[in-house]
Coordinates of C-alpha atoms in Angstrom, one line a residue:
M42 CA 0.0 0.0 0.0
R43 CA 2.9 2.4 0.7
R44 CA 4.1 1.9 -2.9
R45 CA 0.7 2.6 -4.3
L46 CA 0.2 5.6 -2.1
L47 CA 3.7 6.9 -3.0
I48 CA 3.0 6.4 -6.7
A49 CA -0.3 8.3 -6.4
L50 CA 1.2 11.2 -4.6
T51 CA 4.1 11.3 -7.0
V52 CA 1.8 11.3 -10.0
F53 CA -0.3 14.1 -8.5
S54 CA 2.8 16.2 -7.7
T55 CA 4.2 15.6 -11.2
L56 CA 1.0 16.8 -12.8
A57 CA 1.1 19.8 -10.6
V58 CA 4.7 20.6 -11.5
F59 CA 4.0 20.1 -15.2
A60 CA 0.8 22.3 -15.0
F61 CA 3.1 25.1 -13.8
A62 CA 6.2 24.5 -15.8
V63 CA 4.8 23.9 -19.3
P64 CA 2.8 27.2 -19.4
L65 CA 5.8 29.0 -18.0
C66 CA 8.1 27.7 -20.8
L67 CA 5.6 28.4 -23.5
T68 CA 5.1 32.0 -22.2
A69 CA 8.8 32.6 -22.2
A70 CA 9.2 31.3 -25.7
T71 CA 6.3 33.5 -27.0
S72 CA 7.7 36.6 -25.3
R73 CA 11.2 36.0 -26.8
T74 CA 9.7 35.3 -30.2
Q75 CA 7.8 38.6 -30.2
Q76 CA 10.9 40.5 -29.1
F77 CA 12.9 38.9 -32.0
V78 CA 10.2 39.7 -34.6
L79 CA 9.8 43.3 -33.5
A80 CA 13.6 43.9 -33.6
R81 CA 14.0 42.4 -37.1
T82 CA 10.8 44.2 -38.4
G83 CA 12.2 47.5 -37.1
D84 CA 15.5 46.8 -39.0
A85 CA 13.6 46.0 -42.2
D86 CA 11.5 49.2 -41.9
R87 CA 14.7 51.2 -41.4
F88 CA 16.2 49.8 -44.6
A89 CA 12.9 50.5 -46.4
G90 CA 13.2 54.2 -45.4
L91 CA 16.8 54.3 -46.6
A92 CA 15.7 52.8 -49.9
V93 CA 13.1 55.6 -50.4
T94 CA 15.7 58.2 -49.7
A95 CA 18.2 56.6 -52.1
D96 CA 15.6 56.4 -54.8
R97 CA 14.8 60.1 -54.4
L98 CA 18.5 61.0 -54.5
G99 CA 19.3 58.5 -57.3
D100 CA 22.3 57.2 -55.3
N101 CA 22.4 53.7 -53.7
R102 CA 25.9 53.9 -52.3
A103 CA 24.8 55.0 -48.8
L104 CA 22.2 52.2 -48.8
S105 CA 24.8 49.6 -49.8
V106 CA 27.2 50.7 -47.1
E107 CA 24.4 50.4 -44.4
V108 CA 23.4 46.9 -45.7
D109 CA 27.1 45.7 -45.6
R110 CA 27.6 47.1 -42.2
Y111 CA 24.4 45.4 -40.9
R112 CA 25.6 42.1 -42.3
D113 CA 29.0 42.4 -40.8
L114 CA 27.5 43.3 -37.4
Y115 CA 24.7 40.7 -37.2
G116 CA 25.7 38.1 -39.7
E117 CA 22.3 38.3 -41.4
S118 CA 21.8 38.7 -45.2
V119 CA 19.7 41.6 -46.6
L120 CA 18.1 42.0 -50.0
L121 CA 16.4 45.1 -51.5
V122 CA 14.5 44.9 -54.8
D123 CA 12.6 47.5 -56.9
A124 CA 9.0 47.4 -57.9
R125 CA 9.7 44.9 -60.7
G126 CA 11.7 42.6 -58.4
T127 CA 15.1 43.5 -59.7
P128 CA 17.7 43.4 -56.9
I129 CA 19.0 46.9 -55.9
V130 CA 21.3 45.8 -53.1
N131 CA 22.0 42.1 -52.2
A132 CA 24.1 41.2 -49.2
G133 CA 24.2 37.4 -49.4
V134 CA 20.6 36.4 -50.1
D135 CA 20.0 33.5 -52.5
T136 CA 17.5 35.0 -55.0
A137 CA 16.8 31.6 -56.5
D138 CA 15.2 30.3 -53.3
T139 CA 11.5 29.9 -53.8
A140 CA 10.7 31.0 -50.2
V141 CA 12.7 34.2 -50.8
A142 CA 10.9 34.9 -54.1
A143 CA 7.5 34.3 -52.5
A144 CA 8.2 36.6 -49.5
L145 CA 9.4 39.4 -51.8
A146 CA 6.4 39.0 -54.1
A147 CA 4.0 39.3 -51.1
A148 CA 5.8 42.4 -49.8
R149 CA 5.7 44.1 -53.3
R150 CA 1.9 43.5 -53.3
N151 CA 1.8 45.1 -49.8
Q152 CA 0.3 41.9 -48.3
R153 CA 0.4 41.3 -44.6
P154 CA 3.2 38.9 -43.9
A155 CA 2.5 35.5 -42.3
P156 CA 3.1 35.7 -38.5
V157 CA 6.3 34.0 -37.3
T158 CA 5.4 30.9 -35.3
R159 CA 6.6 30.6 -31.7
L160 CA 10.3 29.9 -31.6
L161 CA 11.4 26.7 -29.8
P162 CA 14.8 25.3 -29.2
W163 CA 14.4 23.1 -32.3
S164 CA 13.0 25.7 -34.6
P165 CA 14.7 26.6 -38.0
H166 CA 18.0 28.5 -37.9
T167 CA 16.7 31.4 -40.0
V168 CA 13.4 33.3 -40.5
L169 CA 12.5 35.5 -43.5
I170 CA 11.4 39.0 -42.6
A171 CA 10.0 41.0 -45.6
R172 CA 8.7 44.5 -45.7
P173 CA 7.4 46.8 -48.5
V174 CA 9.3 49.9 -49.6
G175 CA 7.2 53.0 -50.1
S176 CA 3.7 54.0 -49.0
D177 CA 0.6 51.9 -48.8
T178 CA -0.7 53.3 -52.1
H179 CA 2.7 53.3 -54.0
V180 CA 5.0 50.4 -53.3
Q181 CA 8.5 51.0 -54.8
G182 CA 10.0 47.7 -53.9
A183 CA 10.7 45.4 -50.9
V184 CA 13.2 44.6 -48.2
L185 CA 14.0 41.0 -47.0
I186 CA 16.2 40.0 -44.1
T187 CA 17.2 36.4 -43.4
A188 CA 17.1 36.7 -39.7
S189 CA 19.1 34.2 -37.6
T190 CA 17.2 32.6 -34.7
A191 CA 20.3 31.3 -32.9
A192 CA 20.3 34.0 -30.2
A193 CA 16.6 33.7 -29.6
R194 CA 16.6 29.9 -29.5
S195 CA 19.6 30.0 -27.1
D196 CA 17.7 32.4 -24.7
I197 CA 14.6 30.2 -24.9
T198 CA 16.8 27.1 -24.2
G199 CA 18.3 28.8 -21.2
V200 CA 14.9 29.7 -19.7
W201 CA 13.6 26.2 -20.3
T202 CA 16.7 24.7 -18.7
I203 CA 16.2 26.8 -15.5
V204 CA 12.5 25.8 -15.4
A205 CA 13.4 22.2 -15.9
V206 CA 16.0 22.3 -13.1
G207 CA 13.4 24.0 -10.8
A208 CA 10.8 21.3 -11.8
L209 CA 13.2 18.5 -11.0
V210 CA 14.1 20.1 -7.7
A211 CA 10.4 20.5 -6.9
M212 CA 9.7 16.9 -7.9
A213 CA 12.5 15.7 -5.6
V214 CA 11.1 17.7 -2.8
F215 CA 7.5 16.5 -3.4
T216 CA 8.7 12.9 -3.7
A217 CA 10.5 13.2 -0.3
L218 CA 7.4 14.8 1.2
A219 CA 5.3 12.0 -0.3
L220 CA 7.6 9.4 1.2
V221 CA 7.5 11.0 4.6
L222 CA 3.7 11.5 4.5
S223 CA 3.1 7.9 3.4
R224 CA 5.2 6.6 6.2
W225 CA 3.5 8.9 8.7
V226 CA 0.0 7.8 7.5
L227 CA 0.7 4.1 7.1
R228 CA 2.9 3.5 10.2
P229 CA -0.1 3.5 12.6
L230 CA -2.1 1.4 10.1
A231 CA 0.6 -1.1 9.9
G232 CA 0.8 -1.3 13.7
L233 CA -2.9 -1.6 14.0
S234 CA -3.1 -4.3 11.3
G235 CA -0.4 -6.3 13.1
A236 CA -2.0 -6.0 16.5
V237 CA -5.5 -6.9 15.2
A238 CA -4.1 -9.8 13.2
E239 CA -2.3 -11.1 16.3
L240 CA -5.4 -10.7 18.4
T241 CA -7.6 -12.3 15.8
A242 CA -5.3 -15.3 15.5
T243 CA -6.1 -16.1 19.2
L244 CA -9.8 -15.9 18.7
P245 CA -12.0 -18.7 17.6
K246 CA -13.0 -18.6 13.9
P247 CA -16.4 -16.9 13.5
R248 CA -19.2 -18.8 11.9
G249 CA -20.0 -17.5 8.4
G250 CA -17.9 -15.3 6.2
T251 CA -16.6 -11.7 6.5
P252 CA -19.1 -9.4 4.8
V253 CA -16.9 -6.4 4.9
T254 CA -14.3 -8.1 2.7
R255 CA -16.9 -9.4 0.4
R256 CA -18.7 -6.2 -0.1
H257 CA -15.9 -3.7 -0.4
G258 CA -12.6 -3.5 -2.3
G259 CA -9.6 -1.3 -1.6
P260 CA -5.9 -1.8 -0.8
A261 CA -4.8 -5.2 0.5
E262 CA -3.7 -3.8 3.8
L263 CA -7.0 -2.1 4.5
R264 CA -8.9 -5.1 3.4
A265 CA -6.8 -7.2 5.8
V266 CA -7.6 -4.8 8.6
A267 CA -11.3 -4.9 7.7
E268 CA -11.3 -8.6 7.6
S269 CA -9.5 -8.9 11.0
F270 CA -12.0 -6.4 12.5
D271 CA -14.9 -8.2 11.0
S272 CA -13.6 -11.5 12.3
M273 CA -13.0 -10.0 15.8
A274 CA -16.5 -8.5 15.8
A275 CA -18.1 -11.8 14.8
A276 CA -16.0 -13.6 17.4
V277 CA -17.1 -11.2 20.1
R278 CA -20.7 -11.5 19.0
D279 CA -20.4 -15.3 19.1
S280 CA -18.7 -15.1 22.5
A281 CA -21.4 -12.9 24.0
L282 CA -24.1 -15.2 22.6
A283 CA -22.2 -18.3 24.0
Q284 CA -21.8 -16.5 27.4
R285 CA -25.6 -15.8 27.6
R286 CA -26.3 -19.4 26.5
L287 CA -23.9 -20.7 29.1
V288 CA -25.4 -18.7 31.9
D289 CA -28.9 -19.7 30.8
D290 CA -28.0 -23.4 30.5
T291 CA -26.0 -23.4 33.7
A292 CA -28.9 -21.8 35.7
H293 CA -31.4 -24.2 34.2
A294 CA -29.2 -27.2 34.9
M295 CA -28.6 -26.1 38.6
R296 CA -32.2 -25.3 39.5
N297 CA -33.3 -28.9 39.6
P298 CA -30.5 -30.0 42.0
L299 CA -31.1 -27.0 44.1
A300 CA -34.8 -27.6 44.2
A301 CA -34.1 -31.3 45.3
L302 CA -31.6 -30.0 47.9
T303 CA -34.2 -27.6 49.3
I304 CA -36.7 -30.4 49.6
R305 CA -34.2 -32.6 51.3
L306 CA -33.3 -29.8 53.8
D307 CA -36.9 -29.2 54.5
S308 CA -37.5 -32.9 55.2
L309 CA -34.4 -33.0 57.5
E310 CA -35.4 -30.0 59.6
P311 CA -37.4 -32.0 62.2
A312 CA -34.5 -34.3 62.7
I313 CA -31.9 -31.6 63.3
P314 CA -30.7 -31.5 66.9
E315 CA -30.9 -28.2 68.7
R316 CA -27.2 -27.6 68.8
A317 CA -27.0 -28.0 65.0
A318 CA -30.0 -25.8 64.3
P319 CA -28.0 -22.6 63.6
T320 CA -25.8 -24.4 61.1
F321 CA -28.8 -25.9 59.4
R322 CA -30.5 -22.5 59.1
G323 CA -27.3 -21.0 57.7
A324 CA -27.2 -23.7 55.1
T325 CA -30.8 -23.2 54.2
R326 CA -30.2 -19.4 53.8
E327 CA -27.3 -20.1 51.5
V328 CA -29.4 -22.5 49.4
E329 CA -32.1 -19.8 49.1
R330 CA -29.5 -17.2 48.3
L331 CA -28.0 -19.5 45.5
T332 CA -31.5 -20.1 44.2
G333 CA -32.2 -16.4 44.0
L334 CA -28.9 -15.8 42.3
L335 CA -29.7 -18.4 39.6
D336 CA -33.1 -16.8 39.1
G337 CA -31.4 -13.5 38.7
L338 CA -28.9 -14.9 36.2
L339 CA -31.8 -16.4 34.2
T340 CA -33.7 -13.1 34.2
L341 CA -30.5 -11.2 33.2
A342 CA -29.8 -13.7 30.3
V343 CA -33.3 -13.2 29.0
A344 CA -33.2 -9.4 29.4
E345 CA -29.9 -9.1 27.5
G346 CA -31.1 -11.4 24.7
T347 CA -34.2 -9.4 23.8
D348 CA -34.5 -6.5 21.6
F349 CA -37.2 -4.8 19.5
D350 CA -37.9 -1.7 17.4
P351 CA -40.2 0.8 19.2
A352 CA -41.6 1.8 15.8
T353 CA -43.1 -1.7 15.4
V354 CA -44.4 -2.2 18.9
P355 CA -47.2 -4.8 19.0
A356 CA -50.6 -3.8 20.3
G357 CA -49.9 -5.3 23.8
E358 CA -46.4 -3.8 24.1
H359 CA -47.3 -0.4 25.5
C360 CA -48.8 0.7 28.8
D361 CA -49.7 3.8 30.8
A362 CA -46.7 4.5 32.9
V363 CA -48.8 6.5 35.4
Q364 CA -51.1 3.6 36.1
V365 CA -48.2 1.2 36.4
V366 CA -46.6 3.5 39.0
K367 CA -49.8 3.7 40.9
D368 CA -50.1 -0.1 40.9
R369 CA -46.5 -0.6 42.1
I370 CA -47.0 2.0 44.9
D371 CA -50.0 0.0 46.1
A372 CA -48.0 -3.2 46.0
W373 CA -45.0 -1.7 47.9
R374 CA -46.7 0.6 50.4
N375 CA -47.0 -2.0 53.1
A376 CA -43.4 -3.0 52.8
F377 CA -42.3 0.6 53.1
E378 CA -44.6 1.3 56.0
A379 CA -43.2 -1.8 57.8
A380 CA -39.7 -0.5 57.3
G381 CA -40.7 2.9 58.6
M382 CA -40.4 4.7 55.2
T383 CA -42.7 6.7 53.0
L384 CA -43.5 6.0 49.4
I385 CA -45.4 8.7 47.4
Q386 CA -46.1 9.6 43.8
V387 CA -45.3 13.2 42.7
A388 CA -47.7 14.6 40.1
D389 CA -45.1 16.1 37.8
Y390 CA -46.7 15.1 34.5
P391 CA -48.3 17.5 32.0
P392 CA -51.9 17.6 30.9
P393 CA -53.2 14.5 29.2
V394 CA -50.9 13.6 26.2
T395 CA -51.0 11.0 23.6
A396 CA -48.2 8.6 23.0
A397 CA -47.0 10.8 20.1
G398 CA -46.7 13.7 22.5
A399 CA -49.7 15.7 21.3
H400 CA -51.8 17.3 24.0
D401 CA -55.3 15.9 24.2
A402 CA -56.8 19.1 25.3
G403 CA -59.7 20.1 23.1
R404 CA -60.6 16.6 22.0
S405 CA -64.2 15.6 22.6
G406 CA -66.1 12.4 22.4
P407 CA -66.5 9.2 24.5
N408 CA -62.9 8.2 24.0
A409 CA -61.4 11.6 25.1
P410 CA -59.5 11.4 28.4
S411 CA -60.6 13.5 31.2
S412 CA -58.3 16.2 32.5
G413 CA -58.1 14.5 35.9
N414 CA -56.7 11.2 34.4
P415 CA -53.3 12.0 32.7
R416 CA -51.6 9.3 30.7
A417 CA -48.0 8.6 29.6
E418 CA -47.9 5.8 27.1
A419 CA -44.5 4.0 27.1
A420 CA -43.3 1.5 24.5
I421 CA -43.1 -1.4 27.0
S422 CA -45.5 -3.9 28.5
A423 CA -47.0 -3.3 31.9
D424 CA -45.4 -6.4 33.3
A425 CA -41.9 -5.5 32.0
L426 CA -42.2 -1.9 33.4
A427 CA -43.4 -3.3 36.7
Q428 CA -40.4 -5.6 36.8
I429 CA -38.1 -2.7 36.2
L430 CA -39.7 -0.5 38.8
D431 CA -39.6 -3.2 41.4
V432 CA -35.8 -3.1 41.4
P433 CA -35.3 0.5 42.5
L434 CA -38.2 0.3 44.9
S435 CA -36.8 -2.9 46.5
N436 CA -33.4 -1.2 46.8
A437 CA -34.9 1.9 48.4
C438 CA -36.9 -0.2 50.8
R439 CA -33.8 -2.2 51.8
Y440 CA -31.0 0.3 51.7
A441 CA -32.4 3.9 52.1
G442 CA -32.7 3.6 55.8
P443 CA -35.4 4.3 58.4
A444 CA -37.6 7.4 58.0
A445 CA -36.5 7.8 54.4
A446 CA -39.0 9.1 51.8
T447 CA -39.1 7.7 48.3
R448 CA -40.8 9.7 45.5
I449 CA -41.7 8.5 42.0
T450 CA -42.1 11.1 39.3
V451 CA -43.5 10.4 35.8
T452 CA -42.8 13.0 33.1
A453 CA -44.1 12.6 29.5
S454 CA -42.0 14.7 27.1
S455 CA -41.7 14.7 23.3
G456 CA -40.9 11.1 22.2
E457 CA -40.1 9.6 25.6
V458 CA -41.4 8.9 29.1
I459 CA -39.2 9.6 32.1
L460 CA -39.6 7.9 35.4
T461 CA -37.6 9.0 38.4
I462 CA -37.4 7.0 41.6
A463 CA -35.6 9.2 44.2
D464 CA -35.1 8.9 47.9
N465 CA -33.5 11.0 50.6
G466 CA -31.8 8.0 52.3
T467 CA -28.1 7.3 53.0
G468 CA -27.2 7.0 49.4
V469 CA -23.9 5.6 48.1
A470 CA -20.4 6.8 47.9
P471 CA -19.7 8.9 44.7
G472 CA -17.1 6.4 43.5
E473 CA -19.7 3.6 43.5
L474 CA -22.4 5.3 41.3
D475 CA -21.0 4.2 38.0
Q476 CA -20.6 0.6 39.3
L477 CA -24.2 0.1 40.5
T478 CA -25.3 -1.4 37.2
T479 CA -22.4 -3.8 37.1
R480 CA -23.1 -7.4 37.6
F481 CA -22.7 -8.7 41.2
F482 CA -21.5 -5.3 42.4
R483 CA -22.8 -4.3 45.9
G484 CA -22.1 -1.0 47.5
A485 CA -20.5 -0.6 50.9
S486 CA -23.9 0.3 52.5
A487 CA -25.4 -3.0 51.3
A488 CA -22.7 -5.2 52.8
D489 CA -24.8 -6.3 55.8
V490 CA -28.0 -6.7 53.7
G491 CA -28.8 -9.7 51.5
G492 CA -28.8 -9.4 47.8
S493 CA -27.1 -10.7 44.6
G494 CA -26.0 -7.5 42.9
L495 CA -28.1 -8.4 39.8
G496 CA -31.2 -6.2 40.3
L497 CA -30.0 -3.0 38.7
P498 CA -28.1 -4.8 35.9
I499 CA -31.4 -6.7 35.1
A500 CA -33.4 -3.4 35.1
A501 CA -30.8 -1.7 32.9
A502 CA -30.8 -4.6 30.5
L503 CA -34.6 -4.5 30.2
V504 CA -34.5 -0.8 29.6
N505 CA -31.7 -0.9 27.1
A506 CA -33.4 -3.7 25.2
R507 CA -36.2 -1.2 24.6
H508 CA -33.9 1.5 23.4
G509 CA -34.1 3.4 26.6
S510 CA -31.6 4.3 29.3
L511 CA -31.2 3.8 33.0
A512 CA -29.0 6.1 35.1
V513 CA -28.2 6.3 38.8
E514 CA -27.4 9.8 40.2
A515 CA -26.9 11.2 43.6
V516 CA -29.5 13.5 45.2
A517 CA -28.5 16.7 47.1
P518 CA -28.1 16.9 50.0
Q519 CA -28.3 13.1 50.3
G520 CA -30.0 10.2 48.7
L521 CA -30.1 8.3 45.4
A522 CA -32.1 8.6 42.2
V523 CA -32.7 6.1 39.5
I524 CA -33.8 7.8 36.2
I525 CA -35.5 5.6 33.6
R526 CA -36.0 6.9 30.1
L527 CA -38.3 4.9 27.8
P528 CA -39.5 5.7 24.2
A529 CA -43.1 6.7 24.0
A530 CA -45.5 4.4 22.2
D531 CA -46.8 5.6 18.9
I532 CA -50.5 5.1 19.5
P533 CA -53.0 6.6 17.1
A534 CA -55.3 9.2 18.7
P535 CA -59.0 8.2 19.0
L536 CA -61.5 9.7 16.5
S537 CA -63.3 12.9 17.7
W538 CA -67.0 12.9 18.0
D539 CA -69.3 15.9 17.6
A540 CA -72.5 15.8 19.7
S541 CA -74.3 18.0 17.1

């Protein structure tokens, strides 16, 4: 890949250099050609003026002296002819040359001469410059100069050489930069590819192919990294599935022996002597704790293995969160009162709303909700929401402490339903907040109270499976709050009825 990237960068830099150098060279050649043509045309016009003066005086000696001096100075031949084409002064021009004859004939006819093409280092050594003698209405002859292009071509070659050297230097600089850039870009990729390949080699081969490699092309190195990542993702997915299946199978396999052990312990209880009764009761509690732990693992495996789209919620997969909260308060009120605590519901919801978030105010008819019966339709079944709410309520009842008050707030906002279970109890240490939804984690305040550490992870898994979120936050000045966000159910509004 480094070679291909280097080639691509070099090609682009070469095109950029050529796009700058070629127009510069052509502009320099055009400018030098114009300078050359203007100089020789001026010389020819000067000789034409001298020829008019000589014709008026009837003496060509001064004209011949100027032509010979010009040839000696510049090494270029000059020819002057009269109106009939008869040579007047000839300083080295071959009159038999057809190109010379054609240029003189065109000048005697006062025709515009053909433009001189752009001079290049390989252009002809001489160029014919012809000009008429006399006025536009009365042409008395013509002047022709065989101009040498050696000096102009040498200047053009010098400019082109400088531009070529500069282009080569620029190409060398760009190539070095491309090499450094390619190494800088690809060094992390090479390290990543090696690390991923080494890690993938230790993972079990995933079932099925690697769709990223099949669907997309690209350089071999990137395809190798994509294939390694795809294999690693598939292996992680298979491992997570195998983990959930292992937990599920293990819990199922152990429940029967534990049930049999419980029955045997119950049958042994009358025969246990008094001095062994504490040990027997401890063993019974451990069996019950293990049974509860297996039940929690089963529930967690089921919760983590479920998922659905809130946009396609079945008819029975939605509930009124306000009513579910009222039911759970009725179910837990006795337990809270026995523990010396208070459990209340705070009316923090808006006027009646539909699941889509539109206010029901102004609707009429037999199906219209009354203003005293607000609803907050959530995309979850009543049983699942009750199972979720039981976790923070159980924790508050067991860990908040005597005289603590627990408040449940339901808020229906646009597109979601928010349930907040907050208490003013002892709370937890700030460093433990982020770990409360971790499996088997139990805070320092719960060390002396029974529990498996799976309640909040199960509730979080159930909420996450429904594209919601569960967060645990501290309450000022003290206490703990569990905030549950669930998507609102998209329930069509009932038809309106008009009594008239």
